[in-house]
């Protein structure tokens, strides 16, 4: 099964994708992570997109579609992808559909985590990520401690786009694009809405219930 996890910045897409891959044989594809990796490695692409990401704008569809193509075309990933933060535009939806068709696959379920703006701002301001094990924590809401995190504290970092100005831009960009994407998957009958304001385990229980009922 392939699925899409959708929602505003800070909705918990990465957090819940981590929970899903710990329990299902699926692989997370976060376009945000792929793009940040290009920046970290200082590739030509990374240098081009750095200021776009730091301003909270969307990277061009061509760039993102090319990254996704590599992943979908890899036989190891056949029917086991969680798309986190992709597609975000109608053009990305069309590109994804074309690729999936070419490689004889489909999206079985789209999960939308809806969360209010004030809540996501607080979540993003407190977010820290381990650069070694990639676990996501929150200084206020879900701090790393000796029970939930084994790596040294020095690996915990903030994202460069997690500042109050960029957060607002990211949120506004999301709001502008959202409706068309959700409408598209709603018409296909595969959209599931989950209240992302709940605590992490409650949200995960709902996601698990949905995934366990998918027949393919
Ligand atoms: P991306 O990395 O996808 O960022 P985003 O969409 O802004 O989403 P986030 O990663 O910020 O939030 P999340 O929902 O994953 O939340 P998380 O689980 O970490 O994209 C970054 C940029 O890349 C974009 O702005 C754009 O420039 C570019 N880009 C990416 N994809 C693109 C595309 N397809 N096309 C074009 N450009 C693209 O949780 C957040 C925090 O909250 C954490 O601290 C976590 O511990 C905490 N938390 C999570 N859930 C809960 C909960 N239920 N209760 C309390 N705390 C919680
Ligand atoms: Mg994320």
Tab-separated table of C-alpha atoms and ligand atoms in Angstrom:
chain	number	residue	atom	x	y	z
A	1	UNK	CA	0.000	0.000	0.000
A	2	UNK	CA	1.115	3.587	-0.721
A	3	UNK	CA	-0.240	6.438	1.364
A	4	UNK	CA	-0.074	10.201	1.598
A	5	UNK	CA	0.138	12.042	4.897
A	6	UNK	CA	-0.992	15.613	4.530
A	7	UNK	CA	-1.359	18.620	6.841
A	8	UNK	CA	0.066	22.045	7.675
A	9	UNK	CA	3.634	22.618	8.877
A	10	UNK	CA	3.918	21.137	12.357
A	11	UNK	CA	0.802	18.963	11.952
A	12	UNK	CA	2.808	15.879	12.921
A	13	UNK	CA	3.371	14.332	9.470
A	14	UNK	CA	6.966	13.363	10.284
A	15	UNK	CA	6.116	12.227	13.818
A	16	UNK	CA	3.289	9.975	12.638
A	17	UNK	CA	5.279	8.665	9.655
A	18	UNK	CA	7.919	7.525	12.165
A	19	UNK	CA	5.246	5.758	14.196
A	20	UNK	CA	3.864	4.084	11.073
A	21	UNK	CA	7.233	2.761	9.860
A	22	UNK	CA	7.882	1.267	13.289
A	23	UNK	CA	4.760	-0.878	12.906
A	24	UNK	CA	4.197	-1.404	9.178
A	25	UNK	CA	6.622	-2.451	6.434
A	26	UNK	CA	6.531	0.962	4.804
A	27	UNK	CA	9.120	3.592	3.899
A	28	UNK	CA	8.736	7.319	4.566
A	29	UNK	CA	9.484	9.779	1.773
A	30	UNK	CA	9.588	13.335	3.068
A	31	UNK	CA	10.254	15.808	0.261
A	32	UNK	CA	11.269	18.328	2.943
A	33	UNK	CA	13.931	15.907	4.266
A	34	UNK	CA	15.166	15.127	0.733
A	35	UNK	CA	15.501	18.831	-0.064
A	36	UNK	CA	17.209	19.626	3.259
A	37	UNK	CA	19.662	16.818	2.551
A	38	UNK	CA	20.622	18.484	-0.751
A	39	UNK	CA	21.299	21.705	1.186
A	40	UNK	CA	23.332	19.876	3.813
A	41	UNK	CA	25.451	18.191	1.130
A	42	UNK	CA	25.905	21.589	-0.591
A	43	UNK	CA	24.943	20.147	-3.986
A	44	UNK	CA	24.183	22.460	-6.932
A	45	UNK	CA	20.491	21.855	-6.298
A	46	UNK	CA	20.973	22.478	-2.566
A	47	UNK	CA	22.519	25.898	-3.225
A	48	UNK	CA	19.636	26.824	-5.544
A	49	UNK	CA	16.858	25.919	-3.124
A	50	UNK	CA	18.312	27.062	0.212
A	51	UNK	CA	16.808	30.553	0.214
A	52	UNK	CA	13.445	29.257	-1.099
A	53	UNK	CA	13.132	26.877	1.848
A	54	UNK	CA	14.349	29.437	4.364
A	55	UNK	CA	11.657	31.825	3.098
A	56	UNK	CA	8.947	29.198	3.451
A	57	UNK	CA	8.121	29.123	-0.292
A	58	UNK	CA	7.567	25.978	-2.354
A	59	UNK	CA	10.432	24.563	-4.403
A	60	UNK	CA	9.563	24.132	-8.111
A	61	UNK	CA	7.434	21.170	-9.125
A	62	UNK	CA	10.124	19.930	-11.544
A	63	UNK	CA	12.734	19.632	-8.797
A	64	UNK	CA	10.420	17.778	-6.431
A	65	UNK	CA	8.963	15.514	-9.118
A	66	UNK	CA	12.471	14.456	-10.185
A	67	UNK	CA	13.378	13.469	-6.607
A	68	UNK	CA	10.154	11.484	-6.280
A	69	UNK	CA	10.664	9.758	-9.629
A	70	UNK	CA	13.920	8.197	-8.410
A	71	UNK	CA	12.149	6.739	-5.391
A	72	UNK	CA	9.043	5.397	-7.122
A	73	UNK	CA	11.084	3.793	-9.883
A	74	UNK	CA	13.151	1.810	-7.353
A	75	UNK	CA	11.712	-1.773	-7.180
A	76	UNK	CA	12.605	-1.968	-3.448
A	77	UNK	CA	9.944	0.669	-2.775
A	78	UNK	CA	7.147	-1.008	-4.702
A	79	UNK	CA	3.795	-0.328	-2.979
A	80	UNK	CA	5.315	0.624	0.363
A	81	UNK	CA	5.686	4.389	0.363
A	82	UNK	CA	4.411	7.026	2.782
A	83	UNK	CA	4.480	10.361	0.956
A	84	UNK	CA	5.057	13.009	3.640
A	85	UNK	CA	4.619	16.553	2.335
A	86	UNK	CA	4.077	15.480	-1.291
A	87	UNK	CA	2.097	16.232	-3.450
A	88	UNK	CA	1.522	19.896	-2.554
A	89	UNK	CA	0.271	21.253	-5.888
A	90	UNK	CA	-2.102	19.999	-8.574
A	91	UNK	CA	0.846	19.661	-10.939
A	92	UNK	CA	2.586	17.404	-8.378
A	93	UNK	CA	-0.596	15.306	-8.114
A	94	UNK	CA	-0.631	14.801	-11.890
A	95	UNK	CA	3.046	13.899	-11.951
A	96	UNK	CA	2.574	11.429	-9.085
A	97	UNK	CA	-0.425	9.788	-10.778
A	98	UNK	CA	1.527	9.393	-14.013
A	99	UNK	CA	4.504	7.846	-12.244
A	100	UNK	CA	2.399	5.473	-10.169
A	101	UNK	CA	0.551	4.316	-13.277
A	102	UNK	CA	3.828	3.729	-15.103
A	103	UNK	CA	5.108	1.559	-12.245
A	104	UNK	CA	1.752	-0.191	-11.777
A	105	UNK	CA	0.902	1.282	-8.388
A	106	UNK	CA	-1.658	3.549	-6.739
A	107	UNK	CA	-2.368	5.587	-3.622
A	108	UNK	CA	-4.651	3.638	-1.280
A	109	UNK	CA	-5.232	6.246	1.391
A	110	UNK	CA	-4.705	9.948	2.083
A	111	UNK	CA	-4.619	11.067	5.712
A	112	UNK	CA	-5.172	14.737	6.450
A	113	UNK	CA	-4.084	15.920	9.903
A	114	UNK	CA	-5.912	19.178	10.539
A	115	UNK	CA	-4.398	21.410	13.213
A	116	UNK	CA	-5.007	25.034	14.174
A	117	UNK	CA	-2.472	27.745	13.348
A	118	UNK	CA	-1.671	28.706	16.984
A	119	UNK	CA	-0.937	25.104	17.866
A	120	UNK	CA	1.366	24.471	14.909
A	121	UNK	CA	3.356	27.639	15.647
A	122	UNK	CA	4.101	26.455	19.171
A	123	UNK	CA	4.988	22.966	17.931
A	124	UNK	CA	7.395	24.298	15.311
A	125	UNK	CA	9.062	26.747	17.680
A	126	UNK	CA	9.860	23.891	20.059
A	127	UNK	CA	10.876	21.279	17.501
A	128	UNK	CA	14.320	19.666	17.677
A	129	UNK	CA	15.480	16.796	15.470
A	130	UNK	CA	18.258	14.293	16.106
A	131	UNK	CA	20.671	14.468	13.172
A	132	UNK	CA	21.896	10.953	14.016
A	133	UNK	CA	18.720	8.848	14.451
A	134	UNK	CA	16.284	11.405	12.848
A	135	UNK	CA	13.790	11.204	15.725
A	136	UNK	CA	11.631	14.315	16.170
A	137	UNK	CA	11.213	15.898	19.625
A	138	UNK	CA	9.794	19.070	21.082
A	139	UNK	CA	11.408	21.185	23.766
A	140	UNK	CA	7.980	22.066	25.264
A	141	UNK	CA	5.679	19.211	24.318
A	142	UNK	CA	7.773	16.084	23.851
A	143	UNK	CA	11.320	16.616	25.172
A	144	UNK	CA	14.097	14.132	24.447
A	145	UNK	CA	15.203	12.237	27.568
A	146	UNK	CA	17.209	9.142	28.475
A	147	UNK	CA	14.129	6.916	28.041
A	148	UNK	CA	13.006	8.024	24.571
A	149	UNK	CA	16.374	8.921	23.005
A	150	UNK	CA	19.677	7.064	23.021
A	151	UNK	CA	21.926	9.447	21.039
A	152	UNK	CA	23.999	12.209	22.631
A	153	UNK	CA	22.334	15.601	23.146
A	154	UNK	CA	24.796	17.294	20.780
A	155	UNK	CA	22.945	15.733	17.830
A	156	UNK	CA	19.700	17.576	18.614
A	157	UNK	CA	19.246	20.497	16.223
A	158	UNK	CA	16.614	23.012	15.139
A	159	UNK	CA	15.675	23.363	11.465
A	160	UNK	CA	16.789	26.636	9.811
A	161	UNK	CA	13.230	27.234	8.517
A	162	UNK	CA	11.740	26.869	12.022
A	163	UNK	CA	11.629	30.564	12.886
A	164	UNK	CA	8.533	32.687	13.482
A	165	UNK	CA	8.675	34.592	10.153
A	166	UNK	CA	9.120	31.496	7.985
A	167	UNK	CA	6.496	29.572	9.934
A	168	UNK	CA	3.845	32.135	8.962
A	169	UNK	CA	4.893	31.988	5.300
A	170	UNK	CA	4.853	28.195	5.309
A	171	UNK	CA	1.422	28.175	6.883
A	172	UNK	CA	0.026	30.716	4.376
A	173	UNK	CA	1.534	28.781	1.443
A	174	UNK	CA	-0.116	25.653	2.792
A	175	UNK	CA	-3.540	27.303	3.173
A	176	UNK	CA	-3.504	28.626	-0.407
A	177	UNK	CA	-2.748	25.208	-1.925
A	178	UNK	CA	-4.660	22.916	0.417
A	179	UNK	CA	-8.233	22.945	-0.749
A	180	UNK	CA	-7.587	21.761	-4.301
A	181	UNK	CA	-5.474	18.837	-3.060
A	182	UNK	CA	-7.968	17.677	-0.456
A	183	UNK	CA	-10.858	18.074	-2.931
A	184	UNK	CA	-9.018	15.920	-5.449
A	185	UNK	CA	-8.534	12.997	-3.045
A	186	UNK	CA	-11.956	13.455	-1.467
A	187	UNK	CA	-13.550	12.965	-4.903
A	188	UNK	CA	-11.562	9.748	-5.268
A	189	UNK	CA	-13.055	8.565	-1.949
A	190	UNK	CA	-9.690	7.892	-0.258
A	191	UNK	CA	-9.394	10.939	2.024
A	192	UNK	CA	-9.468	10.408	5.812
A	193	UNK	CA	-9.577	13.435	8.096
A	194	UNK	CA	-7.986	13.148	11.556
A	195	UNK	CA	-7.978	15.792	14.279
A	196	UNK	CA	-4.250	16.491	14.614
A	197	UNK	CA	-4.766	18.621	17.735
A	198	UNK	CA	-4.928	15.447	19.825
A	199	UNK	CA	-1.962	13.858	21.602
A	200	UNK	CA	0.518	11.879	19.482
A	201	UNK	CA	-0.595	8.382	20.592
A	202	UNK	CA	-4.292	9.094	20.038
A	203	UNK	CA	-3.610	10.292	16.512
A	204	UNK	CA	-1.476	7.249	15.822
A	205	UNK	CA	-4.228	4.882	17.078
A	206	UNK	CA	-6.612	6.394	14.520
A	207	UNK	CA	-4.069	6.119	11.716
A	208	UNK	CA	-3.355	2.499	12.663
A	209	UNK	CA	-7.090	1.703	12.563
A	210	UNK	CA	-7.363	3.148	9.059
A	211	UNK	CA	-4.279	1.346	7.725
A	212	UNK	CA	-5.299	-2.018	9.187
A	213	UNK	CA	-8.514	-1.832	7.202
A	214	UNK	CA	-6.862	-1.220	3.842
A	215	UNK	CA	-7.296	-4.350	1.762
A	216	UNK	CA	-4.360	-3.935	-0.681
B	1	LIG	P1	8.555	19.995	5.148
B	1	LIG	O1	9.798	19.498	5.739
B	1	LIG	O2	7.595	19.028	4.598
B	1	LIG	O3	7.858	20.917	6.220
B	1	LIG	P2	6.319	21.208	6.552
B	1	LIG	O4	5.325	20.770	5.578
B	1	LIG	O5	6.340	22.658	6.862
B	1	LIG	O6	6.028	20.276	7.743
B	1	LIG	P3	6.934	20.055	8.989
B	1	LIG	O7	8.012	19.073	8.690
B	1	LIG	O8	7.326	21.388	9.547
B	1	LIG	O9	5.883	19.471	10.027
B	1	LIG	P4	5.396	17.989	10.293
B	1	LIG	O10	3.954	17.930	9.947
B	1	LIG	O11	6.296	16.975	9.716
B	1	LIG	O12	5.504	17.980	11.900
B	1	LIG	P5	6.462	17.132	12.890
B	1	LIG	O13	6.035	15.723	12.948
B	1	LIG	O14	7.883	17.426	12.621
B	1	LIG	O15	8.909	21.063	4.027
B	1	LIG	C1	9.852	22.086	4.279
B	1	LIG	C2	10.007	22.965	3.042
B	1	LIG	O16	10.503	22.174	1.953
B	1	LIG	C3	8.724	23.591	2.505
B	1	LIG	O17	8.427	24.802	3.177
B	1	LIG	C4	9.103	23.810	1.040
B	1	LIG	O18	9.960	24.924	0.916
B	1	LIG	C5	9.909	22.580	0.719
B	1	LIG	N1	9.078	21.453	0.237
B	1	LIG	C6	8.825	20.275	0.878
B	1	LIG	N2	8.005	19.489	0.167
B	1	LIG	C7	7.736	20.185	-0.975
B	1	LIG	C8	6.925	19.917	-2.097
B	1	LIG	N3	6.220	18.760	-2.216
B	1	LIG	N4	6.860	20.857	-3.081
B	1	LIG	C9	7.567	22.014	-2.999
B	1	LIG	N5	8.340	22.346	-1.935
B	1	LIG	C10	8.429	21.437	-0.940
B	1	LIG	O19	6.018	17.802	14.291
B	1	LIG	C11	6.305	19.151	14.578
B	1	LIG	C12	6.613	19.297	16.069
B	1	LIG	O20	5.418	19.061	16.817
B	1	LIG	C13	7.650	18.315	16.631
B	1	LIG	O21	8.422	18.976	17.588
B	1	LIG	C14	6.813	17.186	17.260
B	1	LIG	O22	7.487	16.588	18.365
B	1	LIG	C15	5.577	17.962	17.711
B	1	LIG	N6	4.339	17.202	17.611
B	1	LIG	C16	3.935	16.429	16.566
B	1	LIG	N7	2.711	15.942	16.774
B	1	LIG	C17	2.315	16.420	17.990
B	1	LIG	C18	1.141	16.269	18.771
B	1	LIG	N8	0.101	15.547	18.336
B	1	LIG	N9	1.078	16.893	19.957
B	1	LIG	C19	2.138	17.648	20.422
B	1	LIG	N10	3.281	17.826	19.723
B	1	LIG	C20	3.371	17.220	18.515
B	2	LIG	MG1	8.042	17.059	8.518
